[in-house]
CSV table of C-alpha atoms in Angstrom, one decimal:
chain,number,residue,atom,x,y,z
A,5,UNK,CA,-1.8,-61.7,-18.5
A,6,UNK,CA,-4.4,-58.5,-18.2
A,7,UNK,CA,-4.3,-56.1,-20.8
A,8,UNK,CA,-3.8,-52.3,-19.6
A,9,UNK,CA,-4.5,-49.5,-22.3
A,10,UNK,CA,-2.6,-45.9,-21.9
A,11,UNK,CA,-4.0,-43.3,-24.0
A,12,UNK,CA,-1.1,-40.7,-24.1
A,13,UNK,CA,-2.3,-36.9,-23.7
A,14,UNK,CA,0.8,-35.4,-23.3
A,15,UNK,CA,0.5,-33.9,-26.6
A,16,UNK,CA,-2.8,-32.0,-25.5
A,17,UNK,CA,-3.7,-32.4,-22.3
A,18,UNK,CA,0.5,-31.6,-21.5
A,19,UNK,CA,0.7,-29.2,-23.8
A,20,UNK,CA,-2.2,-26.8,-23.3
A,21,UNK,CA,-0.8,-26.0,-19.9
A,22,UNK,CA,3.1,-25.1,-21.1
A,23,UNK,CA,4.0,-22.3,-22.6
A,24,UNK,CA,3.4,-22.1,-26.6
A,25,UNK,CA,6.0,-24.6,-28.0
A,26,UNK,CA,6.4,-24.6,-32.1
A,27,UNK,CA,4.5,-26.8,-34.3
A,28,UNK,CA,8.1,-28.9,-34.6
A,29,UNK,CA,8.3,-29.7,-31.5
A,30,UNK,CA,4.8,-31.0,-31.1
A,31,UNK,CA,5.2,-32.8,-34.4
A,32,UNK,CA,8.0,-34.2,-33.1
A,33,UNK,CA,7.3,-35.3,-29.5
A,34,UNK,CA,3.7,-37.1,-31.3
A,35,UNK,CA,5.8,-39.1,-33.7
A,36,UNK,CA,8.6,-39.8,-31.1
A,37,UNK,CA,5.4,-41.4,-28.7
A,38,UNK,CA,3.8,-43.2,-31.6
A,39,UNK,CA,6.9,-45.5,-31.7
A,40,UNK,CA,6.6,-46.2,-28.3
A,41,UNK,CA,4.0,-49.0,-28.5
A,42,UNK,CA,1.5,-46.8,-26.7
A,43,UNK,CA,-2.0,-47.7,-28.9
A,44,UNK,CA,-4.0,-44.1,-28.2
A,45,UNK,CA,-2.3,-40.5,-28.5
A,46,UNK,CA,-4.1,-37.7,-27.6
A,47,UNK,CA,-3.4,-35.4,-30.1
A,48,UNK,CA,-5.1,-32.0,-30.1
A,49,UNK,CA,-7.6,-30.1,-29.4
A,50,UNK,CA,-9.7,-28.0,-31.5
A,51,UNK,CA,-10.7,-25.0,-29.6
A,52,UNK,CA,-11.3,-21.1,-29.8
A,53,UNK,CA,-7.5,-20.3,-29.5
A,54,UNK,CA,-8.0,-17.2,-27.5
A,55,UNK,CA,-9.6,-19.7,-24.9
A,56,UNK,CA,-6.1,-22.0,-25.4
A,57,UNK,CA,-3.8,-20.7,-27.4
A,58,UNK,CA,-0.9,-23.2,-27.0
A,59,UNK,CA,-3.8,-25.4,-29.3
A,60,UNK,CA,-3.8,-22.8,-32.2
A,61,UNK,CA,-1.9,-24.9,-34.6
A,62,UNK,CA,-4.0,-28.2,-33.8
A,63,UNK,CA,-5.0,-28.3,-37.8
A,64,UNK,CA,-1.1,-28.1,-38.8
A,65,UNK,CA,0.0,-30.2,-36.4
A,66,UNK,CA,-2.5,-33.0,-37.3
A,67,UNK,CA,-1.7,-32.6,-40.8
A,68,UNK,CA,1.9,-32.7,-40.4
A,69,UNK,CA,1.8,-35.9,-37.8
A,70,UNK,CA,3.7,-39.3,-39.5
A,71,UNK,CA,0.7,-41.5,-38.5
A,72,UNK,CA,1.2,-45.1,-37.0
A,73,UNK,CA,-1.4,-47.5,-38.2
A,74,UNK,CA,-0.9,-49.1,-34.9
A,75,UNK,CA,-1.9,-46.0,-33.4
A,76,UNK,CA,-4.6,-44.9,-32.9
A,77,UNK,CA,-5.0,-40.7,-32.4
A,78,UNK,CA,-7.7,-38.5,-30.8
A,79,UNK,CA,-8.9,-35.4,-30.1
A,80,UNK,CA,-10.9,-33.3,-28.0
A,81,UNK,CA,-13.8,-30.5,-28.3
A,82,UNK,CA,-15.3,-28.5,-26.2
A,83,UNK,CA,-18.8,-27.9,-28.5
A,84,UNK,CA,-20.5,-28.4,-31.9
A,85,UNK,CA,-18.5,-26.5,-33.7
A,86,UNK,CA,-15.2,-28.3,-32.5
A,87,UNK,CA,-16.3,-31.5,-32.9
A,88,UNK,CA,-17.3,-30.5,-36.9
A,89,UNK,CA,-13.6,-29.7,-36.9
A,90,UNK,CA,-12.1,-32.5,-36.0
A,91,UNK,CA,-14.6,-34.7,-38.6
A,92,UNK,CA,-13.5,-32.1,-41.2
A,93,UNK,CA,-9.9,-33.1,-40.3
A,94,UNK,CA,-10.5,-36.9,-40.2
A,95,UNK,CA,-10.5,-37.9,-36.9
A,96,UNK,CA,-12.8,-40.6,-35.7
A,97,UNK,CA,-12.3,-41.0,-32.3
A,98,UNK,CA,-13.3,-37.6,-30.0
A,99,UNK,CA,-13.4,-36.5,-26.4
A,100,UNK,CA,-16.0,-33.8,-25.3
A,101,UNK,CA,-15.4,-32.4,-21.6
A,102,UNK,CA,-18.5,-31.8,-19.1
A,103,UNK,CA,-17.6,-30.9,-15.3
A,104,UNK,CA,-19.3,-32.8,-12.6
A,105,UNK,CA,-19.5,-29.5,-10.9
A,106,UNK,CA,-21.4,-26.4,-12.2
A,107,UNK,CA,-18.7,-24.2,-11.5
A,108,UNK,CA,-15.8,-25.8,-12.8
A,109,UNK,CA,-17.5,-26.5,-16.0
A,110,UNK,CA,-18.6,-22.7,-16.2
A,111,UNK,CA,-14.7,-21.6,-15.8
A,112,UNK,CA,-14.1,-24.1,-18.0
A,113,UNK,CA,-16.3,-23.9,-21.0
A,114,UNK,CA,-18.2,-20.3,-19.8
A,115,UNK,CA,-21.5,-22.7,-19.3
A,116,UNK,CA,-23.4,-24.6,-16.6
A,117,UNK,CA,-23.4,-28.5,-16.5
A,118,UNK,CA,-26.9,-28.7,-17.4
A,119,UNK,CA,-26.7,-26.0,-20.3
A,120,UNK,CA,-23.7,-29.1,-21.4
A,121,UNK,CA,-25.2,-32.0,-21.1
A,122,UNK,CA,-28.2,-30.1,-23.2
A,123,UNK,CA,-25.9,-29.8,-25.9
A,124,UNK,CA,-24.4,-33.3,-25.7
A,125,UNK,CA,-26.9,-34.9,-28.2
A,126,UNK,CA,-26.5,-33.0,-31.0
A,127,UNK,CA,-22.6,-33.5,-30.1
A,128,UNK,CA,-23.2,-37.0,-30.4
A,129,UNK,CA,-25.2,-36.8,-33.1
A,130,UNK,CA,-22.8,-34.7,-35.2
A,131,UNK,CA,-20.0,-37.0,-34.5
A,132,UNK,CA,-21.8,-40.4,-35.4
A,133,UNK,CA,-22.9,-38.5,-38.5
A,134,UNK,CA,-19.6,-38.1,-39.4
A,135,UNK,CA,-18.3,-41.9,-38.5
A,136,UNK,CA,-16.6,-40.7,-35.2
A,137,UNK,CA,-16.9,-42.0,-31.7
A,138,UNK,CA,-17.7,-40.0,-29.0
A,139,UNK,CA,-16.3,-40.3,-25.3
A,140,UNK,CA,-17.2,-37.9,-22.6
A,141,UNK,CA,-14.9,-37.0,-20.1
A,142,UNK,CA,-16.6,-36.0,-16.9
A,143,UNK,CA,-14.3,-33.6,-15.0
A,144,UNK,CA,-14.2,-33.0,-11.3
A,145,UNK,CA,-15.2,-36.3,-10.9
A,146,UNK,CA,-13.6,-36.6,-7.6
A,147,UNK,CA,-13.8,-33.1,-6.5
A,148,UNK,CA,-14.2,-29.5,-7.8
A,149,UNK,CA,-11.4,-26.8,-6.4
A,150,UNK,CA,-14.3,-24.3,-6.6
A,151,UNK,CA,-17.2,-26.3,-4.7
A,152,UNK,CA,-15.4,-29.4,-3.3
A,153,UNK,CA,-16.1,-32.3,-2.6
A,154,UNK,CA,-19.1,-33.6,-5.7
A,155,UNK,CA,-21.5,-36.4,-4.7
A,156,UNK,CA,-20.5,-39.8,-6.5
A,157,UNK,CA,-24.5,-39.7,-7.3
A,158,UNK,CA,-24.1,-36.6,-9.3
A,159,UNK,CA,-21.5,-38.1,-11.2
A,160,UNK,CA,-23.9,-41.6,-11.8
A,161,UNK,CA,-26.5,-39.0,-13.0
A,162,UNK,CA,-24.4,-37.5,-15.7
A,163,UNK,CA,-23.1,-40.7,-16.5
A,164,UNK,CA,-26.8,-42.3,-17.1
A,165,UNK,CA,-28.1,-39.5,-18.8
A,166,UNK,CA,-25.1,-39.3,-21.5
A,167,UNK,CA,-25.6,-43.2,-22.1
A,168,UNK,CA,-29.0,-42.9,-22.5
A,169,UNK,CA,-28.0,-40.2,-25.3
A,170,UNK,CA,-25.8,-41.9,-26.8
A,171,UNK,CA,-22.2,-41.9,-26.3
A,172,UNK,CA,-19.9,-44.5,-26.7
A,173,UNK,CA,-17.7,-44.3,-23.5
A,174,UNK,CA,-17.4,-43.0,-20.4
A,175,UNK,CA,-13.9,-41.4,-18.8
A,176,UNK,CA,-13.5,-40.0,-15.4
A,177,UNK,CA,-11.4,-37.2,-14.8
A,178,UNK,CA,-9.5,-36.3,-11.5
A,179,UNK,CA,-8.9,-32.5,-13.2
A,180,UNK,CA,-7.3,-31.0,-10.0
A,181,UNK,CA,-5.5,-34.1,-8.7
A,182,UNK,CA,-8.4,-34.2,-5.7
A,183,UNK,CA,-8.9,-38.3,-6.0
A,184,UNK,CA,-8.3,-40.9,-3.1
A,185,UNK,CA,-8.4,-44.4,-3.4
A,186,UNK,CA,-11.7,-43.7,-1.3
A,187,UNK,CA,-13.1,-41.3,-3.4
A,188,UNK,CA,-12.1,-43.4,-6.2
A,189,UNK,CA,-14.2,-46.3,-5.2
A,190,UNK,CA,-16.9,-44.2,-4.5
A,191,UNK,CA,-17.9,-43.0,-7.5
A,192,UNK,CA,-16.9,-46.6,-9.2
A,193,UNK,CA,-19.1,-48.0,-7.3
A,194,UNK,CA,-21.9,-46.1,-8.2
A,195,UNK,CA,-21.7,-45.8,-11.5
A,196,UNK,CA,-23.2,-47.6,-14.4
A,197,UNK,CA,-20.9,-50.5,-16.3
A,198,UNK,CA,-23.0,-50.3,-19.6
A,199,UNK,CA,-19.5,-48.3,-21.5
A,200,UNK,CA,-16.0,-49.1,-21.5
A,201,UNK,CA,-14.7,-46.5,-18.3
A,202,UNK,CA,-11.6,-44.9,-18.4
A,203,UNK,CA,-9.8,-43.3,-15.7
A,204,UNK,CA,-8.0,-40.0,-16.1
A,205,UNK,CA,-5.4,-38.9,-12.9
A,206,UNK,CA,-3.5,-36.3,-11.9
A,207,UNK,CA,-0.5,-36.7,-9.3
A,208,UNK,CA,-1.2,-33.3,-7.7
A,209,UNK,CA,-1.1,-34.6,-4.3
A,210,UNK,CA,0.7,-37.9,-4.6
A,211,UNK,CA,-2.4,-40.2,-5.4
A,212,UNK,CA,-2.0,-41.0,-8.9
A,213,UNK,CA,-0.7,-44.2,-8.9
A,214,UNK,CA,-2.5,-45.2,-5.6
A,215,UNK,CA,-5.8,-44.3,-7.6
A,216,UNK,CA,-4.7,-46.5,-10.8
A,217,UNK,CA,-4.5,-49.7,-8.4
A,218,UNK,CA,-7.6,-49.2,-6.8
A,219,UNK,CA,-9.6,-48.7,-10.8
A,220,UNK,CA,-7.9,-51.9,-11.7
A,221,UNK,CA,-9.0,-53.4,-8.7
A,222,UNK,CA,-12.8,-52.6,-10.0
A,223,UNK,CA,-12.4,-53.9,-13.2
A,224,UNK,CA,-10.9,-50.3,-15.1
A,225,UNK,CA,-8.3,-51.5,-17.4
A,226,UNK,CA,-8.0,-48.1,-19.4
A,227,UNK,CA,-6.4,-45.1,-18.5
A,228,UNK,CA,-5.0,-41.4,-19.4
A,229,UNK,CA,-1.4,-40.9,-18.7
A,230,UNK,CA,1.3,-37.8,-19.8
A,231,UNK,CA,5.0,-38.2,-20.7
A,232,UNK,CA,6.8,-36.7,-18.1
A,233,UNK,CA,4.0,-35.7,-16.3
A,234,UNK,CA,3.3,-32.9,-17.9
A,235,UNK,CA,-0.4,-31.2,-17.7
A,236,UNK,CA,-2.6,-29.6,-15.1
A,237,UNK,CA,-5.8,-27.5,-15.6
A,238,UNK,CA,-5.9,-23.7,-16.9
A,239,UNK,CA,-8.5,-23.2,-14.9
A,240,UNK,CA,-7.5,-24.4,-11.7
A,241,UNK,CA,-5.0,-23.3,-9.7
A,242,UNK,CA,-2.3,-26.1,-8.7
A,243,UNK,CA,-3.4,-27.7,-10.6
A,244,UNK,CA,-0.1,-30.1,-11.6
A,245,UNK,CA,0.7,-32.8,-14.3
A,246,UNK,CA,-1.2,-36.1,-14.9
A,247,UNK,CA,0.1,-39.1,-13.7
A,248,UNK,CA,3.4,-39.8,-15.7
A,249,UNK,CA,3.2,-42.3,-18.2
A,250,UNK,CA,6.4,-43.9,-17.8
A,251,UNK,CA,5.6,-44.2,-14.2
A,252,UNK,CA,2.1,-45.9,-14.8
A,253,UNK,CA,4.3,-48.1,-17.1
A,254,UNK,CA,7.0,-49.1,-15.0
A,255,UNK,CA,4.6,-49.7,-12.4
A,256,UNK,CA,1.9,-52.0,-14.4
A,257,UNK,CA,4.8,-54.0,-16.1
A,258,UNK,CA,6.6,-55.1,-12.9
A,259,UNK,CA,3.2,-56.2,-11.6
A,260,UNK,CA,2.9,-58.3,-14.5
A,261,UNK,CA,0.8,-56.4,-16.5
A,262,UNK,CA,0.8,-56.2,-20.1
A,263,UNK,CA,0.6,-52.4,-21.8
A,264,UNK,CA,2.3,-53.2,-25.4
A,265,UNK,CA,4.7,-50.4,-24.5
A,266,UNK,CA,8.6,-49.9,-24.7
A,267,UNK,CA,9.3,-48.2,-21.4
A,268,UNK,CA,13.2,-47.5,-22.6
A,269,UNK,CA,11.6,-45.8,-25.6
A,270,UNK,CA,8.9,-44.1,-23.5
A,271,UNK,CA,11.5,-42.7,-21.2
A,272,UNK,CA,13.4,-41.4,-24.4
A,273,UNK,CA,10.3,-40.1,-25.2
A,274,UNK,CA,10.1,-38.0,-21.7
A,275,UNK,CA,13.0,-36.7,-22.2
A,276,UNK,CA,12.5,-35.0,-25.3
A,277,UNK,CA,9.1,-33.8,-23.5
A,278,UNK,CA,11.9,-32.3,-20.8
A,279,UNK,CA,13.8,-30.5,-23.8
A,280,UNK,CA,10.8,-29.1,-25.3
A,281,UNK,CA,9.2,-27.3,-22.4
A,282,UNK,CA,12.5,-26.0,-21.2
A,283,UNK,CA,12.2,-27.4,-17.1
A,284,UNK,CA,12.2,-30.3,-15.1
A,285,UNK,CA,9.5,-32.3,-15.4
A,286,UNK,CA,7.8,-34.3,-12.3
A,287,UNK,CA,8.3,-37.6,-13.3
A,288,UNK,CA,10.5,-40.0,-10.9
A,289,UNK,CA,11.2,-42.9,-13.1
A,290,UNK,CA,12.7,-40.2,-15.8
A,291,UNK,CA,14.3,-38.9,-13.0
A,292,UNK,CA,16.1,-41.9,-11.3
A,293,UNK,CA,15.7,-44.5,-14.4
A,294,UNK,CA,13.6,-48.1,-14.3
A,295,UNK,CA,14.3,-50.3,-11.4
A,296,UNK,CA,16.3,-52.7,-13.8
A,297,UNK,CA,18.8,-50.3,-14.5
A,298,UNK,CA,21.7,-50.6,-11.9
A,299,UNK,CA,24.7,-49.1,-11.6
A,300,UNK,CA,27.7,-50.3,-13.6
């Protein structure tokens, strides 16, 4: 039976894009997900919180966390000085962000792509300093709302030049929910195999799950998912939630796929997601229920 890994980024990745919620209810919702089953959380991120203030708290919250040994938590950084701050803090695996397209990236992170990628060594070399893995996550992969469609050979070029620096995996990320299948195995097939890939979708115009079966159809066994299907992207307009988690779940398990997750407790999990951002979330399968639940 194949093996699927779900990072959960709900916490951050969810999050960032709701309104502030209080350091409880982050607390909470990260401890309720670490009983799950699900292996990687998300946690924070540490950034400038005038940039994103809903991550202000991400030193409290870390601190406060019950961690699962089973579990294992990561964060994000947009620079040097954010990856210091998540060593300081302990954590040992990391995510850095660099858009595939110039202007994304500059909305983003108030930089050009090049001007990142320049940067990215010393990244690396701060994190590996301080015992810590370092993943990029190449945004816009599939397409920036700013400049459109981006060439599957720009994205092979960023990829090649951050494993020739260095970095320990690779992640794509479908930021605005632009992704088809197609598109999807474009840029799969051009890209180098040399890192473990991971695949990061959002359901913004219906494609998430389609895009998940085509990755696993080329081999990608690793992906980004958020409870509820909460997310989006501050700095793109409709921009909505990743691919829900529970969704990805009940999906992968009725094909036979193994994910080490607790779908009942995942939905639980969505739930409370539901009560802490105050609205109906996107996800159908918290919604309508698994399929195995009939009507009494």
């Amino acid at each position: 039976m194949t093996r699927v890994s779900i990072r959960e980024v709900g916490p951050r990745d969810g999050l960032q894009n709701e309104d502030p919620v209080p350091t409880p209810a982050k607390v909470e919702l990260i401890d309720v997900l670490s009983g799950t089953g699900v292996g990687r959380i998300e946690a924070v991120s540490f950034v400038h919180p005038k940039a994103i203030p809903q991550m202000a708290d991400a030193d409290e919250v870390w601190a406060t966390i019950t961690r699962n040994p089973g579990v294992r938590y990561s964060a994000l950084v947009p620079n040097v000085r954010g990856a210091q701050r998540a060593i300081a803090a302990g954590f040992t695996e990391v995510e850095v962000v660099i858009s595939a397209s110039d202007t994304h990236n500059r909305r983003n992170i108030n930089r050009g792509t090049d001007e990142s990628l320049a940067e990215l060594p010393e990244l690396i070399e701060t994190l590996h300093a301080g015992d810590a893995t370092a993943e990029l996550i190449i945004a816009t992969s599939f397409g920036c709302p700013y400049e459109g469609d981006v060439d599957p050979a720009r994205v092979a070029s960023i990829v090649d030049k951050a494993v020739g620096m260095g970095v320990d995996r690779v992640a794509f990320g479908d930021t605005t929910g632009m992704a088809t299948p197609r598109r999807v195995r474009d840029v799969l097939d051009r890209v180098t195999r040399d890192k473990p890939l991971l695949c990061h979708f959002h359901n913004t115009r219906g494609t998430g799950l389609a895009n998940i079966l085509t990755a696993l159809d080329l081999g990608v066994t690793e992906f980004d998912a958020s409870v509820g299907g909460l997310g989006g992207c501050p700095y793109a307009p409709g921009a909505t939630g990743n691919v829900a988690t529970e969704e990805v779940v009940h999906m992968l398990h009725d094909m036979g796929y193994e994910t080490g997750i607790d779908l009942d407790k995942l939905v639980e999990a969505a739930e409370l997601a539901q009560r802490i951002v105050g609205r109906e979330l996107p996800s159908g399968v918290l919604r309508a229920g698994p399929r195995y639940r009939t009507i009494a």
